Coordinates of C-alpha atoms and ligand atoms in Angstrom, one line a residue:
M1 CA -101.1 -66.7 54.2
A2 CA -99.0 -67.9 57.1
L3 CA -98.4 -65.2 59.8
D4 CA -94.7 -65.6 59.4
S5 CA -94.6 -65.3 55.7
A6 CA -95.1 -62.6 53.1
R7 CA -96.6 -62.7 49.6
V8 CA -94.3 -61.1 46.9
V9 CA -94.7 -60.4 43.3
V10 CA -91.9 -61.8 41.2
G11 CA -91.2 -60.9 37.6
T12 CA -90.0 -64.0 35.7
G13 CA -89.5 -62.3 32.3
R14 CA -91.5 -62.1 29.0
G15 CA -94.2 -60.1 30.8
R16 CA -95.0 -62.8 33.4
L17 CA -95.6 -62.4 37.1
E18 CA -95.9 -64.8 39.8
I19 CA -96.8 -64.4 43.5
V20 CA -94.6 -66.3 45.8
E21 CA -94.6 -66.9 49.6
V22 CA -91.4 -65.7 51.4
A23 CA -90.6 -66.4 55.0
L24 CA -90.4 -63.1 57.1
P25 CA -86.7 -62.5 58.1
E26 CA -85.3 -62.2 61.7
I27 CA -84.8 -58.5 62.2
G28 CA -81.4 -57.4 63.7
D29 CA -79.9 -54.2 65.0
D30 CA -79.6 -52.3 61.8
D31 CA -82.6 -53.3 59.7
G32 CA -86.4 -53.5 59.8
L33 CA -89.7 -54.6 58.3
V34 CA -92.5 -52.6 56.7
L35 CA -96.0 -53.7 56.3
V36 CA -96.8 -52.4 52.8
E37 CA -99.8 -50.0 52.4
T38 CA -99.4 -49.1 48.9
N39 CA -97.0 -49.1 45.9
G40 CA -97.4 -46.9 42.8
V41 CA -97.3 -48.4 39.4
C42 CA -94.7 -46.7 37.1
G43 CA -93.9 -46.6 33.4
S44 CA -90.6 -48.4 34.0
D45 CA -92.6 -51.4 35.4
L46 CA -93.7 -52.2 31.9
E47 CA -90.0 -52.6 31.0
L48 CA -89.2 -54.5 34.0
L49 CA -91.9 -57.0 33.1
H50 CA -89.5 -57.8 30.2
G51 CA -86.4 -57.4 32.3
E52 CA -84.4 -60.0 30.2
E53 CA -84.4 -57.4 27.4
H54 CA -83.0 -54.7 29.6
G55 CA -80.2 -56.6 31.2
Y56 CA -81.9 -57.4 34.6
E57 CA -81.2 -60.7 36.4
L58 CA -84.4 -62.7 36.6
P59 CA -86.4 -63.7 38.5
M60 CA -86.7 -60.2 40.0
I61 CA -88.7 -58.6 42.8
L62 CA -91.0 -55.8 41.5
G63 CA -92.4 -52.6 43.0
H64 CA -90.1 -49.6 43.4
E65 CA -92.5 -47.0 44.9
P66 CA -93.3 -48.6 48.4
A67 CA -94.9 -47.0 51.4
G68 CA -96.3 -48.6 54.6
R69 CA -95.9 -48.9 58.3
I70 CA -92.8 -50.1 60.2
V71 CA -93.7 -53.3 62.1
A72 CA -90.2 -54.2 63.3
L73 CA -86.9 -52.0 63.6
G74 CA -83.5 -52.6 65.1
D75 CA -82.1 -50.0 67.6
A76 CA -79.3 -48.9 65.2
A77 CA -81.7 -48.6 62.3
A78 CA -84.2 -46.5 64.5
R79 CA -81.3 -44.2 65.4
R80 CA -80.0 -43.9 61.9
L81 CA -83.4 -43.2 60.3
G82 CA -84.9 -41.2 63.2
L83 CA -87.9 -43.5 63.0
A84 CA -89.7 -46.0 65.3
V85 CA -92.0 -49.1 65.1
G86 CA -95.5 -47.8 64.2
D87 CA -94.3 -45.0 61.9
R88 CA -95.9 -44.7 58.5
V89 CA -93.2 -44.2 56.0
A90 CA -92.4 -43.6 52.3
V91 CA -89.4 -45.8 51.3
N92 CA -86.8 -44.6 48.8
S93 CA -86.2 -47.2 46.1
Q94 CA -82.4 -46.4 46.1
L95 CA -80.3 -48.5 48.3
R96 CA -76.8 -47.2 49.4
C97 CA -74.2 -48.9 51.4
G98 CA -72.5 -45.5 51.9
S99 CA -68.9 -46.9 51.9
C100 CA -68.2 -48.3 48.4
A101 CA -66.3 -46.1 45.9
Q102 CA -69.5 -45.5 43.8
C103 CA -71.4 -44.4 46.9
R104 CA -68.8 -42.0 47.8
A105 CA -68.7 -40.5 44.4
G106 CA -72.5 -40.1 44.4
G107 CA -73.0 -42.9 41.8
R108 CA -75.1 -46.0 41.9
C109 CA -74.1 -48.3 44.8
R110 CA -72.4 -51.5 43.7
T111 CA -72.7 -53.3 47.0
Y112 CA -76.4 -53.9 46.5
P113 CA -77.1 -55.8 43.3
G114 CA -80.3 -53.9 42.7
T115 CA -82.7 -51.4 44.1
Y116 CA -86.2 -51.9 45.6
G117 CA -88.2 -53.1 42.6
T118 CA -85.2 -54.4 40.5
M119 CA -83.4 -56.7 43.0
P120 CA -82.9 -60.4 41.8
A121 CA -85.1 -62.6 43.8
R122 CA -82.2 -64.8 44.9
V123 CA -80.9 -62.0 47.2
P124 CA -82.0 -62.8 50.8
P125 CA -84.3 -62.1 52.4
G126 CA -86.3 -61.8 49.2
L127 CA -88.6 -58.8 50.3
W128 CA -87.2 -56.2 48.0
G129 CA -90.4 -54.8 46.3
G130 CA -93.5 -52.9 47.1
F131 CA -95.8 -55.3 45.1
A132 CA -95.8 -57.4 48.3
T133 CA -97.4 -57.6 51.7
H134 CA -94.0 -56.8 53.4
L135 CA -90.8 -55.0 52.6
Y136 CA -87.4 -55.5 54.1
L137 CA -85.9 -52.3 55.4
A138 CA -82.2 -53.0 54.7
P139 CA -79.2 -51.3 56.4
G140 CA -78.8 -49.2 53.2
A141 CA -82.4 -48.0 52.9
T142 CA -83.7 -44.7 53.7
A143 CA -87.4 -43.8 54.5
V144 CA -89.2 -40.7 55.5
R145 CA -92.0 -40.4 58.0
V146 CA -95.5 -39.7 56.6
E147 CA -98.3 -37.9 58.3
E148 CA -101.5 -39.9 59.1
S149 CA -103.4 -37.0 57.3
V150 CA -101.9 -38.0 53.9
T151 CA -104.3 -40.2 51.9
T152 CA -103.2 -43.6 50.5
A153 CA -103.7 -42.2 47.0
E154 CA -101.4 -39.2 47.9
L155 CA -98.9 -41.4 49.5
A156 CA -98.7 -43.7 46.5
F157 CA -97.6 -40.6 44.4
H158 CA -94.5 -40.1 46.5
N159 CA -92.0 -41.4 43.9
P160 CA -93.3 -39.4 40.9
L161 CA -93.5 -36.4 43.1
A162 CA -89.9 -36.9 44.3
N163 CA -88.8 -36.9 40.6
G164 CA -90.9 -33.9 40.0
F165 CA -89.0 -32.0 42.7
E166 CA -85.7 -33.3 41.3
W167 CA -86.5 -32.3 37.7
A168 CA -88.5 -29.1 38.0
V169 CA -87.1 -27.6 41.2
E170 CA -83.5 -29.0 41.8
A171 CA -82.4 -29.3 38.2
G172 CA -84.7 -26.7 36.6
G173 CA -84.7 -24.0 39.2
A174 CA -88.4 -23.7 39.4
G175 CA -89.5 -21.3 42.2
A176 CA -90.4 -17.8 43.0
G177 CA -89.9 -15.6 39.8
A178 CA -89.4 -18.6 37.4
E179 CA -92.3 -19.4 35.1
V180 CA -92.4 -23.0 34.1
L181 CA -93.5 -25.0 31.1
V182 CA -93.9 -28.7 31.5
L183 CA -94.3 -31.1 28.5
G184 CA -96.2 -34.3 29.1
A185 CA -99.5 -34.8 31.1
G186 CA -98.6 -38.2 32.6
P187 CA -97.8 -38.7 36.3
R188 CA -94.3 -37.3 35.7
G189 CA -95.5 -34.2 34.0
I190 CA -98.2 -33.5 36.7
A191 CA -95.7 -34.2 39.4
C192 CA -93.3 -31.6 37.9
A193 CA -96.0 -29.0 37.7
L194 CA -97.1 -29.7 41.2
A195 CA -93.6 -29.4 42.5
A196 CA -93.1 -26.1 40.6
L197 CA -96.3 -24.7 42.0
H198 CA -95.4 -25.9 45.6
S199 CA -92.1 -24.2 45.2
G200 CA -93.5 -20.8 44.3
S201 CA -93.3 -20.6 40.5
P202 CA -95.9 -17.9 39.6
R203 CA -97.0 -19.4 36.3
V204 CA -97.0 -23.1 35.3
A205 CA -98.2 -24.3 31.9
L206 CA -98.6 -28.1 31.0
T207 CA -99.0 -29.7 27.5
G208 CA -100.4 -33.1 26.6
L209 CA -101.7 -34.9 23.6
A210 CA -105.4 -35.1 22.4
H211 CA -106.1 -38.1 24.6
D212 CA -104.9 -36.2 27.7
R213 CA -107.6 -33.6 27.8
A214 CA -109.2 -34.9 31.0
R215 CA -105.7 -34.9 32.6
L216 CA -105.1 -31.3 31.4
D217 CA -108.5 -30.3 33.0
L218 CA -107.4 -32.1 36.2
A219 CA -104.1 -30.1 36.2
R220 CA -106.1 -26.8 36.1
E221 CA -108.1 -28.0 39.1
L222 CA -104.7 -28.6 40.8
G223 CA -103.5 -25.1 40.2
V224 CA -101.8 -25.2 36.8
Q225 CA -102.6 -21.9 35.0
H226 CA -102.3 -22.8 31.4
T227 CA -102.8 -26.0 29.5
H228 CA -102.3 -26.8 25.7
V229 CA -102.9 -29.8 23.5
A230 CA -99.8 -30.4 21.4
A231 CA -100.9 -31.2 17.8
T232 CA -97.9 -30.8 15.5
A233 CA -94.3 -31.5 15.0
D234 CA -93.6 -27.8 14.5
P235 CA -90.7 -26.8 16.8
A236 CA -92.2 -23.5 17.4
E237 CA -95.7 -24.7 18.4
L238 CA -95.3 -24.4 22.2
R239 CA -93.4 -21.1 22.1
D240 CA -96.1 -19.6 19.8
A241 CA -99.0 -21.0 21.9
L242 CA -97.7 -20.4 25.4
G243 CA -94.8 -18.0 25.1
A244 CA -91.2 -18.3 26.3
H245 CA -90.4 -19.8 29.8
R246 CA -87.5 -19.5 32.2
V247 CA -87.7 -23.3 32.9
V248 CA -88.9 -25.9 30.4
V249 CA -89.2 -29.5 31.6
D250 CA -89.7 -32.2 29.1
T251 CA -91.3 -35.4 30.6
T252 CA -92.4 -36.9 27.3
P253 CA -91.2 -40.4 26.4
G254 CA -89.5 -41.4 23.3
S255 CA -89.7 -38.4 21.1
G256 CA -87.0 -36.0 19.8
V257 CA -89.8 -33.7 18.4
A258 CA -90.8 -32.7 22.0
V259 CA -87.1 -32.0 22.9
R260 CA -86.9 -29.5 19.9
Q261 CA -90.2 -27.8 21.0
A262 CA -88.9 -27.7 24.6
V263 CA -85.6 -25.9 23.5
A264 CA -87.6 -23.5 21.3
A265 CA -89.9 -22.5 24.2
A266 CA -87.0 -21.6 26.6
A267 CA -86.6 -18.0 27.3
P268 CA -83.1 -16.3 26.9
G269 CA -80.9 -17.5 29.8
G270 CA -83.4 -20.3 30.6
R271 CA -83.0 -23.9 31.5
V272 CA -84.2 -27.0 29.7
V273 CA -84.6 -30.2 31.7
L274 CA -84.8 -33.5 29.9
C275 CA -86.2 -36.0 32.4
G276 CA -84.8 -39.5 32.6
L277 CA -84.3 -42.0 29.9
K278 CA -86.2 -41.4 26.6
G279 CA -85.4 -44.8 25.2
P280 CA -82.7 -46.1 22.7
G281 CA -82.2 -44.2 19.6
V282 CA -84.1 -41.0 20.5
R283 CA -82.2 -38.1 19.0
F284 CA -82.8 -34.5 18.2
D285 CA -81.2 -31.8 15.9
V286 CA -80.1 -28.7 17.6
D287 CA -78.8 -25.4 16.3
V288 CA -75.8 -25.1 18.6
D289 CA -75.4 -21.4 17.8
D290 CA -79.0 -20.8 18.9
L291 CA -78.3 -22.4 22.2
V292 CA -75.2 -20.1 22.6
H293 CA -77.0 -16.9 21.5
R294 CA -79.8 -17.5 23.9
R295 CA -77.5 -18.7 26.7
L296 CA -79.6 -21.8 27.4
T297 CA -78.6 -24.5 29.9
V298 CA -79.7 -28.1 29.0
V299 CA -79.6 -30.7 31.7
A300 CA -80.6 -34.4 31.8
P301 CA -80.8 -35.6 35.5
P302 CA -81.9 -39.3 35.7
S303 CA -84.2 -39.3 38.7
K304 CA -84.7 -38.4 42.4
T305 CA -82.0 -38.0 45.0
P306 CA -82.4 -38.4 48.8
G307 CA -82.9 -34.6 49.0
S308 CA -85.7 -34.4 46.5
F309 CA -87.3 -37.5 48.0
R310 CA -87.4 -35.8 51.4
R311 CA -88.8 -32.6 49.9
A312 CA -91.6 -34.5 48.2
V313 CA -92.7 -36.3 51.3
E314 CA -92.5 -33.1 53.3
A315 CA -94.7 -31.4 50.6
L316 CA -97.3 -34.2 51.1
N317 CA -97.1 -33.9 54.9
S318 CA -97.6 -30.2 54.6
G319 CA -101.2 -30.7 53.2
R320 CA -100.4 -28.1 50.5
I321 CA -100.2 -30.7 47.7
Q322 CA -103.7 -32.3 47.7
L323 CA -104.4 -34.9 45.1
G324 CA -108.1 -35.2 46.1
P325 CA -109.4 -34.7 42.5
M326 CA -106.6 -36.8 41.0
V327 CA -108.2 -39.8 39.2
T328 CA -106.6 -42.8 40.8
A329 CA -107.1 -46.6 40.7
S330 CA -106.2 -49.2 43.2
Y331 CA -105.7 -52.9 42.6
P332 CA -105.2 -55.8 45.0
L333 CA -101.9 -57.7 44.9
D334 CA -103.4 -60.6 42.9
R335 CA -104.1 -58.2 40.1
T336 CA -100.7 -56.5 39.9
G337 CA -100.3 -57.5 36.2
E338 CA -103.6 -55.8 35.4
A339 CA -102.5 -52.7 37.2
V340 CA -99.2 -52.5 35.2
G341 CA -101.1 -53.3 32.0
T342 CA -103.2 -50.2 32.4
L343 CA -100.1 -48.1 31.5
T344 CA -100.5 -48.8 27.8
S345 CA -104.1 -47.4 27.7
T346 CA -104.8 -44.3 25.8
D347 CA -108.5 -44.4 26.8
P348 CA -109.4 -40.7 27.7
G349 CA -111.0 -41.8 30.9
R350 CA -108.0 -43.8 32.1
A351 CA -106.7 -43.2 35.6
L352 CA -103.8 -40.7 35.9
H353 CA -102.1 -42.8 38.6
V354 CA -102.5 -46.5 39.4
R355 CA -101.4 -48.3 42.5
V356 CA -101.3 -51.7 44.1
D357 CA -102.6 -51.8 47.8
P358 CA -101.5 -55.2 49.1
R359 CA -103.8 -55.1 52.1
T360 CA -107.0 -55.1 49.9
Ligands
ZN1 ZN1 -90.3 -45.8 38.1
ZN2 ZN1 -72.3 -48.4 48.1

């Protein structure tokens, strides 16, 4: 690789990836450049590999969970971010101009035609993803400084953890006095459980499927008090097995059954959080009078905000969330496709979290 160029993974549709060489940009007053240390692989990367089916413009730069070290930074960007060259950072995938109508209304910015990890490759300077040696720190980017004591595996978990803080804590109200039930033992579910424990929830329970037993054991090592293997479509299964909870967080993909079980397991006056998109056509029947009688609140927040992103990185920096025993796997940039492919595995020994480390 030439010293003045980066290697970047580009999704070209129908599941195909290419690695292209992109010239490093000139850095001005309000932007910067990050040497990527790691980028977590996320379930939505599987969809993005087939971006044409989801309305994305191809080819597209992939990798929306980037972290690394700042190697160039303009003066205005340094002041705006409170960061300096040499700082190790987690980069928020969301890009915000801060001045368009959508930004001011708290919606998705329309000035940027994508986020980190979903940007069309045609948009200069082309370094818009974490499956790459370098990442462009745009004027609309935000990043939070990471302590050197945080391991690369922990750092790679920053984005699931940010969603965990958003869903379990910000939206669900997990914290002191609130017992929490999390459905789903993937990275999302484990992240929600860790965020709840970190925020002071006295009791956290986690459910998974039969092939998640190793992950449920891991969750216990990380401090989760109760685990349960969900085995039926009975709406009452989780309530009967684990009791009623003040906060119920459903991170499972693509199933209305889990939503009914989540609602049934909520304590009177409790909150049910449905985490992110479940996929087209997922529906569930609900007894509306039951919701009213039990005074339940059901919320469906999409994903992290700048606030929950910062909380997650600060939690990692605190050293109180230690992912030492978390089974992780690291892949080099050339094997990004293989790394994303592991997400479809149901092998009981599969890694909980997979990342691409472009320096390897
Ligand atoms: Zn994602
Ligand atoms: Zn905007």
